[in-house]
Short mmCIF file of C-alpha atoms in Angstrom, two decimals:
data_model
loop_
_atom_site.label_atom_id
_atom_site.label_comp_id
_atom_site.label_asym_id
_atom_site.label_seq_id
_atom_site.Cartn_x
_atom_site.Cartn_y
_atom_site.Cartn_z
CA MET A 1 0.00 0.00 0.00
CA ALA A 2 2.83 2.44 0.87
CA THR A 3 4.44 1.75 -2.52
CA GLU A 4 1.21 2.67 -4.33
CA VAL A 5 0.78 5.93 -2.37
CA GLU A 6 4.32 7.07 -3.23
CA ALA A 7 3.75 6.22 -6.88
CA TRP A 8 0.54 8.20 -7.15
CA THR A 9 2.04 11.15 -5.24
CA THR A 10 4.75 11.34 -7.86
CA VAL A 11 2.16 11.29 -10.64
CA LEU A 12 0.13 14.16 -9.02
CA GLU A 13 3.24 16.28 -8.67
CA GLN A 14 4.02 15.80 -12.30
CA ASP A 15 0.44 16.72 -13.29
CA GLY A 16 0.62 19.96 -11.18
CA LEU A 17 -2.16 19.01 -8.80
CA LEU A 18 0.16 19.23 -5.80
CA GLY A 19 2.67 22.00 -5.06
CA SER A 20 6.17 21.47 -3.96
CA GLY A 21 5.25 22.67 -0.49
CA ASP A 22 2.26 20.38 -0.26
CA ALA A 23 4.23 17.33 -1.28
CA GLU A 24 6.09 17.48 1.98
CA LYS A 25 2.78 16.99 3.89
CA PRO A 26 1.67 13.42 4.22
CA TYR A 27 -1.81 12.54 3.01
CA ASP A 28 -4.24 10.17 4.55
CA ASP A 29 -4.78 6.88 2.82
CA ASP A 30 -8.45 7.71 2.22
CA ASP A 31 -7.60 10.97 0.43
CA ILE A 32 -5.07 9.24 -1.81
CA LEU A 33 -7.44 6.45 -2.65
CA ASN A 34 -10.23 8.93 -3.45
CA GLU A 35 -7.97 10.82 -5.83
CA VAL A 36 -6.76 7.56 -7.41
CA GLU A 37 -10.27 6.37 -8.06
CA VAL A 38 -11.26 9.42 -10.10
CA ASN A 39 -10.85 7.41 -13.26
CA GLY A 40 -12.33 4.33 -11.66
CA ASN A 41 -15.88 3.07 -11.66
CA TRP A 42 -17.54 6.19 -10.08
CA THR A 43 -20.97 7.43 -11.01
CA PRO A 44 -21.32 10.93 -12.49
CA GLN A 45 -22.76 12.23 -9.20
CA GLU A 46 -19.85 10.88 -7.16
CA LYS A 47 -17.41 12.28 -9.65
CA ALA A 48 -18.98 15.79 -9.46
CA LEU A 49 -18.92 15.66 -5.66
CA HIS A 50 -15.24 14.70 -5.68
CA GLU A 51 -14.39 17.61 -7.99
CA ALA A 52 -16.23 20.03 -5.70
CA ARG A 53 -14.19 18.80 -2.76
CA LEU A 54 -10.97 19.36 -4.65
CA LYS A 55 -11.99 22.94 -5.53
CA ALA A 56 -12.89 23.68 -1.90
CA LYS A 57 -9.49 22.40 -0.75
CA ALA A 58 -7.72 24.60 -3.27
CA LYS A 59 -9.64 27.69 -2.05
CA ARG A 60 -8.76 27.00 1.57
CA ARG A 61 -5.12 26.69 0.71
CA LEU A 62 -5.21 29.98 -1.19
CA ARG A 63 -6.93 31.75 1.74
CA ARG A 64 -4.34 30.53 4.25
CA THR A 65 -1.54 31.65 1.93
CA SER A 66 -2.97 35.20 1.55
CA SER A 67 -3.45 35.52 5.33
CA ARG A 68 0.17 34.60 6.00
CA ASP A 69 1.33 37.11 3.40
CA SER A 70 -0.66 39.98 4.97
CA THR A 71 0.79 39.18 8.39
CA ARG A 72 4.30 39.32 7.03
CA GLU A 73 3.60 42.72 5.40
CA SER A 74 2.31 44.21 8.67
CA LEU A 75 5.39 43.01 10.49
CA SER A 76 7.67 44.49 7.86
CA GLU A 77 5.90 47.90 8.12
CA THR A 78 6.43 48.08 11.90
CA GLY A 79 10.14 47.38 11.34
CA GLY A 80 10.19 44.45 13.67
CA GLU A 81 10.51 46.72 16.75
CA LEU A 82 7.63 45.04 18.55
CA GLY A 83 9.00 41.58 18.54
CA GLY A 84 7.78 38.66 20.52
CA ASP A 85 5.46 35.81 20.13
CA PRO A 86 2.44 36.76 17.98
CA THR A 87 0.34 34.18 19.73
CA SER A 88 1.04 35.72 23.14
CA PRO A 89 -1.50 38.31 24.48
CA LYS A 90 1.35 40.66 25.41
CA GLY A 91 3.11 40.27 22.14
CA LYS A 92 0.27 41.13 19.76
CA VAL A 93 1.17 43.51 17.02
CA GLY A 94 -1.11 46.50 16.36
CA THR A 95 -3.55 45.82 19.17
CA ASN A 96 -5.36 49.18 18.82
CA ASP A 97 -5.84 49.12 15.06
CA ARG A 98 -9.32 48.40 13.70
CA LYS A 99 -8.32 45.80 11.16
CA SER A 100 -10.09 42.52 10.88
CA ARG A 101 -8.57 39.52 12.68
CA MET A 102 -10.79 36.98 10.95
CA GLY A 103 -8.48 36.43 8.06
CA LYS A 104 -11.11 37.76 5.68
CA GLY A 105 -11.37 40.88 3.59
CA ARG A 106 -8.60 43.33 2.74
CA GLY A 107 -7.57 44.13 6.29
CA LEU A 108 -9.16 47.65 6.24
CA PRO A 109 -11.02 49.19 9.26
CA LYS A 110 -14.63 48.11 9.61
CA LYS A 111 -17.24 50.53 8.21
CA GLY A 112 -14.51 52.94 7.20
CA GLY A 113 -13.75 53.81 10.83
CA ALA A 114 -17.36 54.87 11.49
CA GLY A 115 -18.48 51.70 13.27
CA GLY A 116 -18.19 50.58 16.84
CA LYS A 117 -18.94 52.10 20.20
CA GLY A 118 -17.69 55.53 21.21
CA VAL A 119 -16.62 56.73 17.74
CA TRP A 120 -17.55 59.99 16.03
CA GLY A 121 -18.25 58.53 12.64
CA ALA A 122 -16.51 58.64 9.31
CA ALA A 123 -14.48 61.63 8.23
CA GLY A 124 -16.52 64.38 6.59
CA MET A 125 -19.86 63.26 8.06
CA VAL A 126 -22.21 66.15 8.90
CA TYR A 127 -24.84 65.56 11.59
CA GLU A 128 -28.25 67.22 11.59
CA MET A 129 -29.78 68.96 14.59
CA GLU A 130 -31.63 66.39 16.71
CA GLU A 131 -34.64 67.09 18.88
CA PRO A 132 -33.99 66.63 22.59
CA ASP A 133 -35.18 63.33 23.95
CA ALA A 134 -37.28 63.54 27.12
CA LYS A 135 -35.98 60.09 28.14
CA ASP A 136 -32.36 61.23 27.98
CA PRO A 137 -30.79 61.30 31.50
CA ASN A 138 -29.27 64.70 30.67
CA TYR A 139 -32.59 66.15 29.46
CA ASP A 140 -33.26 69.55 31.04
CA GLU A 141 -36.91 70.53 30.86
CA SER A 142 -36.32 74.12 31.96
CA ALA A 143 -33.86 74.67 29.11
CA GLN A 144 -36.46 73.78 26.45
CA GLY A 145 -38.46 77.02 26.78
CA GLU A 146 -42.04 77.50 27.94
CA THR A 147 -44.01 74.29 28.32
CA VAL A 148 -47.75 74.44 27.69
CA TYR A 149 -49.93 71.81 29.35
CA ALA A 150 -53.41 71.16 27.97
CA THR A 151 -56.13 68.63 28.71
CA VAL A 152 -57.12 66.66 25.66
CA VAL A 153 -60.74 65.48 25.70
CA PRO A 154 -61.52 62.77 23.11
CA GLU A 155 -64.45 63.31 20.78
CA LEU A 156 -67.60 61.43 21.78
CA ASP A 157 -68.92 58.82 19.41
CA GLU A 158 -72.61 58.18 18.67
CA ARG A 159 -73.27 55.87 21.63
CA GLU A 160 -71.26 57.88 24.17
CA LEU A 161 -72.97 61.11 23.07
CA GLU A 162 -76.44 59.71 23.75
CA LYS A 163 -75.30 58.13 27.01
CA THR A 164 -73.83 61.44 28.22
CA VAL A 165 -76.41 63.96 26.99
CA ASN A 166 -79.58 62.11 28.06
CA PRO A 167 -78.87 62.39 31.83
CA ILE A 168 -78.03 66.08 31.40
CA VAL A 169 -81.40 66.76 29.71
CA GLN A 170 -83.31 64.64 32.24
CA GLU A 171 -81.72 66.59 35.08
CA TYR A 172 -82.53 69.85 33.31
CA PHE A 173 -86.21 68.90 33.35
CA GLU A 174 -85.94 68.92 37.15
CA HIS A 175 -84.03 72.16 37.80
CA GLY A 176 -84.74 74.16 34.61
CA ASP A 177 -81.36 75.97 34.64
CA THR A 178 -80.18 76.46 31.05
CA LYS A 179 -76.82 77.93 32.12
CA GLU A 180 -75.89 74.72 33.91
CA VAL A 181 -76.68 72.72 30.77
CA GLN A 182 -74.50 75.02 28.68
CA MET A 183 -71.63 74.69 31.17
CA LEU A 184 -71.85 70.88 31.06
CA LEU A 185 -71.97 70.80 27.27
CA GLU A 186 -68.94 73.09 26.96
CA GLY A 187 -66.91 70.53 28.90
CA LEU A 188 -67.62 67.86 26.27
CA ASN A 189 -65.86 67.36 22.95
CA LEU A 190 -68.92 67.05 20.73
CA GLY A 191 -67.05 67.65 17.47
CA HIS A 192 -69.22 67.61 14.38
CA LYS A 193 -72.04 65.86 16.30
CA LYS A 194 -72.92 69.00 18.24
CA PHE A 195 -76.25 69.43 16.46
CA LYS A 196 -77.48 66.09 17.84
CA VAL A 197 -77.85 67.64 21.30
CA SER A 198 -80.96 69.49 20.11
CA SER A 199 -82.51 66.43 18.50
CA LEU A 200 -81.93 64.36 21.64
CA ALA A 201 -83.54 67.02 23.84
CA VAL A 202 -86.60 67.28 21.60
CA SER A 203 -86.96 63.50 21.37
CA LEU A 204 -86.94 63.17 25.16
CA SER A 205 -89.48 65.98 25.59
CA LEU A 206 -91.88 64.35 23.10
CA GLU A 207 -92.21 61.45 25.53
CA GLY A 208 -92.60 63.75 28.54
CA LYS A 209 -95.01 66.40 29.73
CA ALA A 210 -96.02 69.76 28.33
CA SER A 211 -93.78 71.48 30.88
CA HIS A 212 -90.83 69.45 29.58
CA ARG A 213 -91.52 70.65 26.05
CA GLU A 214 -91.71 74.23 27.28
CA LEU A 215 -88.34 73.84 29.03
CA THR A 216 -86.87 72.29 25.88
CA SER A 217 -88.01 75.27 23.77
CA ARG A 218 -86.32 77.63 26.22
CA LEU A 219 -83.16 75.55 26.16
CA LEU A 220 -82.98 75.64 22.36
CA SER A 221 -83.46 79.39 22.38
CA ASP A 222 -80.70 79.94 24.96
CA MET A 223 -78.20 77.62 23.28
CA VAL A 224 -78.25 79.41 19.92
CA GLY A 225 -75.25 81.68 19.63
CA LYS A 226 -73.51 80.11 22.65
CA VAL A 227 -73.36 76.38 22.06
CA LEU A 228 -75.03 75.98 18.65
CA THR A 229 -75.44 78.11 15.55
CA GLU A 230 -78.63 78.58 13.56
CA THR A 231 -77.21 76.33 10.86
CA GLU A 232 -76.60 73.52 13.35
CA MET A 233 -80.07 74.01 14.82
CA ALA A 234 -81.61 73.78 11.34
CA ARG A 235 -79.61 70.61 10.72
CA ALA A 236 -81.00 69.12 13.94
CA PHE A 237 -84.63 69.80 12.96
CA ASP A 238 -83.96 68.45 9.48
CA LYS A 239 -82.77 65.21 11.07
CA MET A 240 -85.92 65.04 13.24
CA LEU A 241 -88.16 65.53 10.21
CA LYS A 242 -86.46 62.54 8.59
CA ASP A 243 -86.83 60.48 11.80
CA LEU A 244 -90.55 61.17 12.17
CA PRO A 245 -91.61 57.69 10.95
CA ASP A 246 -89.68 56.23 13.90
CA LEU A 247 -90.76 58.88 16.42
CA ILE A 248 -94.42 58.38 15.64
CA LEU A 249 -94.22 54.78 16.86
CA ASP A 250 -93.68 55.95 20.45
CA THR A 251 -95.50 59.30 20.21
CA PRO A 252 -98.44 59.35 17.77
CA GLU A 253 -98.74 63.16 18.10
CA ALA A 254 -95.07 63.65 17.12
CA PRO A 255 -95.78 65.49 13.80
CA GLN A 256 -98.00 68.11 15.46
CA MET A 257 -95.59 68.53 18.37
CA LEU A 258 -92.57 68.86 16.09
CA GLY A 259 -94.45 71.48 14.08
CA GLN A 260 -95.02 73.44 17.29
CA PHE A 261 -91.33 73.13 18.14
CA ILE A 262 -90.38 74.50 14.72
CA ALA A 263 -92.80 77.42 15.01
CA ARG A 264 -91.60 78.25 18.52
CA ALA A 265 -87.93 78.04 17.46
CA ILE A 266 -88.55 80.43 14.54
CA ALA A 267 -90.39 82.83 16.86
CA ASP A 268 -87.47 82.69 19.32
CA HIS A 269 -84.96 83.26 16.46
CA ALA A 270 -83.38 79.88 17.10
CA LEU A 271 -84.12 78.91 13.48
CA PRO A 272 -83.75 81.16 10.43
CA MET A 273 -86.96 82.81 9.23
CA GLY A 274 -86.72 81.06 5.85
CA PHE A 275 -86.46 77.58 7.33
CA LEU A 276 -89.88 76.50 6.01
CA ASP A 277 -89.20 77.89 2.53
CA HIS A 278 -86.48 75.29 1.92
CA TYR A 279 -89.04 72.48 2.12
CA LYS A 280 -91.73 73.79 -0.20
CA GLY A 281 -92.42 71.13 -2.81
CA LYS A 282 -89.51 68.98 -1.66
CA VAL A 283 -91.12 66.81 1.05
CA ASP A 284 -92.38 63.32 0.20
CA CYS A 285 -93.06 62.05 3.74
CA ASP A 286 -96.63 62.64 4.92
CA HIS A 287 -95.58 62.98 8.55
CA ALA A 288 -92.96 65.61 7.74
CA ARG A 289 -95.45 67.48 5.58
CA ALA A 290 -97.95 67.51 8.47
CA ALA A 291 -95.31 68.92 10.85
CA LEU A 292 -94.32 71.69 8.42
CA ASN A 293 -97.97 72.57 7.77
CA ARG A 294 -98.60 72.82 11.51
CA ALA A 295 -95.64 75.19 11.89
CA ALA A 296 -96.81 77.30 8.93
CA VAL A 297 -100.33 77.63 10.38
CA LEU A 298 -99.03 78.75 13.77
CA LEU A 299 -96.71 81.32 12.21
CA SER A 300 -99.46 82.73 9.97
CA MET A 301 -101.93 83.46 12.78
CA LYS A 302 -103.28 86.99 12.97
CA THR A 303 -101.96 87.43 16.47
CA GLU A 304 -98.47 87.02 14.96
CA MET A 305 -95.82 85.19 16.95
CA VAL A 306 -96.50 86.62 20.39
CA ARG A 307 -98.92 83.83 21.26
CA LEU A 308 -96.28 81.21 20.47
CA ASP A 309 -94.73 81.82 23.88
CA ASN A 310 -97.65 79.84 25.28
CA VAL A 311 -97.75 77.22 22.56
CA TRP A 312 -97.23 74.52 25.19
CA GLY A 313 -99.59 76.12 27.68
CA VAL A 314 -98.78 77.33 31.17
CA GLY A 315 -98.00 74.34 33.34
CA GLY A 316 -96.96 73.48 36.83
CA GLY A 317 -96.47 76.11 39.49
CA GLN A 318 -96.69 78.92 36.95
CA ARG A 319 -100.47 78.69 36.92
CA PRO A 320 -102.51 80.94 39.23
CA VAL A 321 -103.77 79.37 42.46
CA LYS A 322 -107.39 80.13 41.60
CA HIS A 323 -107.00 78.30 38.30
CA LEU A 324 -105.56 75.23 40.05
CA ILE A 325 -108.38 75.19 42.62
CA LYS A 326 -110.93 75.39 39.81
CA GLU A 327 -109.24 72.52 37.96
CA MET A 328 -109.22 70.31 41.07
CA ASN A 329 -112.91 71.02 41.78
CA LEU A 330 -113.77 70.09 38.23
CA LEU A 331 -111.68 66.93 38.54
CA LEU A 332 -113.55 65.80 41.68
CA LYS A 333 -116.98 66.59 40.23
CA GLU A 334 -116.23 64.60 37.08
CA TYR A 335 -115.07 61.70 39.24
CA LEU A 336 -118.30 61.69 41.26
CA VAL A 337 -120.21 61.44 37.99
CA SER A 338 -118.05 58.88 36.16
CA GLY A 339 -116.34 57.02 38.99
CA ASP A 340 -113.20 56.56 36.82
CA VAL A 341 -110.22 56.56 39.19
CA SER A 342 -107.58 56.22 36.42
CA GLU A 343 -108.93 59.28 34.58
CA ALA A 344 -108.87 61.31 37.78
CA GLU A 345 -105.29 60.21 38.42
CA HIS A 346 -104.29 61.16 34.86
CA CYS A 347 -105.85 64.62 35.23
CA LEU A 348 -104.11 65.22 38.55
CA ARG A 349 -100.72 64.27 37.10
CA ASP A 350 -101.25 66.61 34.15
CA LEU A 351 -101.59 69.54 36.54
CA GLU A 352 -97.94 68.95 37.60
CA VAL A 353 -98.34 70.52 41.03
CA PRO A 354 -97.31 67.83 43.56
CA HIS A 355 -96.73 70.55 46.15
CA PHE A 356 -100.39 71.58 45.88
CA HIS A 357 -102.04 68.16 46.25
CA HIS A 358 -103.20 69.07 49.76
CA GLU A 359 -105.76 71.29 48.06
CA LEU A 360 -107.28 68.21 46.40
CA VAL A 361 -107.57 66.47 49.80
CA TYR A 362 -109.17 69.57 51.29
CA GLU A 363 -111.71 69.94 48.46
CA ALA A 364 -112.54 66.22 48.59
CA VAL A 365 -113.30 66.34 52.34
CA ILE A 366 -115.39 69.50 51.92
CA MET A 367 -117.45 67.79 49.20
CA VAL A 368 -118.05 64.84 51.55
CA LEU A 369 -119.27 67.15 54.32
CA GLU A 370 -121.60 69.02 51.97
CA SER A 371 -122.93 65.90 50.25
CA LYS A 372 -126.01 63.93 51.08
CA GLY A 373 -125.93 60.19 51.41
CA GLU A 374 -123.16 57.63 51.66
CA THR A 375 -122.25 57.54 47.96
CA ALA A 376 -119.90 60.52 48.09
CA VAL A 377 -118.29 59.22 51.31
CA ARG A 378 -117.58 55.84 49.77
CA MET A 379 -116.31 57.20 46.43
CA MET A 380 -114.02 59.81 47.99
CA THR A 381 -112.57 57.19 50.31
CA LYS A 382 -111.85 55.00 47.28
CA LEU A 383 -110.24 57.89 45.40
CA LEU A 384 -107.99 58.97 48.29
CA LYS A 385 -106.98 55.36 48.87
CA ALA A 386 -105.98 54.97 45.20
CA PHE A 387 -103.93 58.20 45.30
CA TRP A 388 -102.28 57.08 48.55
CA GLU A 389 -101.35 53.62 47.28
CA THR A 390 -99.87 54.93 44.02
CA GLY A 391 -97.85 57.55 45.91
CA LEU A 392 -99.44 60.40 44.00
CA ILE A 393 -100.43 62.05 47.29
CA THR A 394 -97.77 61.88 49.97
CA LEU A 395 -98.27 61.58 53.70
CA ASP A 396 -97.39 65.22 54.23
CA GLN A 397 -99.92 66.40 51.64
CA MET A 398 -102.61 64.11 53.08
CA ASN A 399 -102.06 65.35 56.64
CA ARG A 400 -101.98 68.97 55.55
CA GLY A 401 -105.28 68.67 53.65
CA PHE A 402 -107.11 67.09 56.64
CA GLN A 403 -105.55 69.58 59.04
CA ARG A 404 -106.92 72.47 57.00
CA VAL A 405 -110.39 70.95 57.37
CA TYR A 406 -109.85 70.57 61.13
CA ASP A 407 -109.00 74.25 61.41
CA GLU A 408 -112.18 75.33 59.60
CA LEU A 409 -114.53 72.69 60.99
CA ALA A 410 -116.17 75.12 63.42
CA GLU A 411 -117.05 77.53 60.63
CA ILE A 412 -118.19 74.72 58.35
CA SER A 413 -120.55 73.48 61.08
CA LEU A 414 -122.42 76.76 60.86
CA ASP A 415 -123.48 75.98 57.28
CA VAL A 416 -123.58 72.18 57.72
CA PRO A 417 -124.88 71.32 61.20
CA LEU A 418 -124.04 67.60 60.79
CA ALA A 419 -120.49 68.31 59.64
CA GLN A 420 -118.98 67.02 62.89
CA THR A 421 -120.82 63.68 62.72
CA ILE A 422 -120.08 63.19 59.03
CA MET A 423 -116.45 64.08 59.64
CA GLU A 424 -116.05 61.51 62.39
CA SER A 425 -117.60 58.72 60.34
CA PHE A 426 -115.50 59.67 57.29
CA LEU A 427 -112.31 59.66 59.36
CA GLU A 428 -113.13 56.25 60.77
CA LEU A 429 -113.71 54.84 57.28
CA CYS A 430 -110.48 56.35 55.99
CA TYR A 431 -108.58 54.89 58.93
CA GLN A 432 -110.03 51.44 58.28
CA GLU A 433 -108.91 51.71 54.61
CA SER A 434 -105.40 52.78 55.76
CA VAL A 435 -105.73 56.16 54.06
CA ILE A 436 -104.84 58.14 57.19
CA THR A 437 -102.92 57.32 60.36
CA LYS A 438 -104.38 56.87 63.83
CA GLN A 439 -102.62 60.02 64.98
CA LEU A 440 -104.35 62.05 62.28
CA ARG A 441 -107.72 60.53 63.14
CA ASP A 442 -107.35 61.35 66.83
CA ALA A 443 -106.30 64.90 66.01
CA CYS A 444 -109.83 65.73 64.85
CA PRO A 445 -111.41 68.33 67.22
CA THR A 446 -114.41 67.11 69.22
CA ARG A 447 -117.66 69.00 69.43
CA GLY A 448 -117.99 71.19 72.57
CA ARG A 449 -120.54 69.86 75.09
CA LYS A 450 -122.75 72.23 77.11
CA ARG A 451 -123.36 71.27 80.73
CA PHE A 452 -125.48 72.59 83.61
CA VAL A 453 -123.86 73.80 86.82
CA SER A 454 -124.97 72.98 90.35
CA GLU A 455 -128.12 74.46 91.82
CA GLY A 456 -126.26 77.29 93.59
CA ASP A 457 -125.81 79.09 90.26
CA GLY A 458 -129.50 79.83 89.79
CA GLY A 459 -129.96 77.41 86.96
CA LEU A 460 -127.78 79.36 84.56
CA ILE A 461 -125.98 77.57 81.77
CA LYS A 462 -122.25 77.92 82.04
CA HIS A 463 -120.53 78.19 78.71
#
């Protein structure tokens, strides 16, 4: 085997496949056999693989040769002053240069001297002015000039707008202060949905009372020029005219009411005077046409627009006391004729004077004292019991109404001699039906009893 290896080594040297320097290095038997069998019985694939291996070996040899040459050149440039073992850490040549030690490339500094940590960059590089970074440890806030702080309120979307504005309008129906509503709305970022505040307020008032609609008209009038413009208000009413088919499902009188809102808004200069002119001959919806016709009729009345201030009527505590007393008397008389408790309750709620319900109790008791027979006693007891159970008349209002009768019972007895007896029986019936308390029943004044004195007084009656 050794004789064959020497023979083939000689042949490779003659063919130029091995250099004179490489001939001195012994080869493994496997390598020699692989090279010998090139012309043997190899398949084309094995032959191509063997040629690729030979090319890779030749490249590695060339790379090692070029690396050794570059090392020699660097040593010759330094003049050999820094002698020593190159493999020793203390004897390394050119430790601070930025040349590659990987044996690759041309031995030049990486990235042209601009790479690495703590360097200023390549020669000739011009840096732009950078904005100060607030996260920089050396960042000085006072050196950056005046700092302005502002609160950013996000714009409300459709659902959040309705969820936020509805409670504000509901609360406004209780206190009636338009300035508070404006202050709350100014703190919201309504964006381009600002006009929807008016449509939401009107929609809520359509489901409420006449006093709520009156308050809504005042709110619309006060918001124009401060929160909304006439253009935005007109856009809101235009949206409501388009939504009338949906509004009429909950409020059948919505077209007439919306027409009154439009007329009142024009009279209050919340809508432009030519608002109705834009819709002439352009409306296809019957409900919208009915609302516009209603507004046109109200605006064309001979009494002009002064009467539109009372388009919703005068409700609640704004009515005169005499008018309220008259309404309650009429309510009780109609009840005695019809006996409809629900209708009486509906009429009392429409008056919107919960603080004046003691007058109803007073008038009901007076009618019982002036009536003849047990029918009025029984019906009034039923009515007061219904009002008490539904909470329409509170305990305070019930006690105040009976107490007023107690205070005037002596004068009433002059016109109705049996008033005291009727009163006692009525109180007992009301107590049994849990309309009044035992304390209120016992507070009724008793009739004064005349008595005769002893015989020493001459038979005179002592008062």
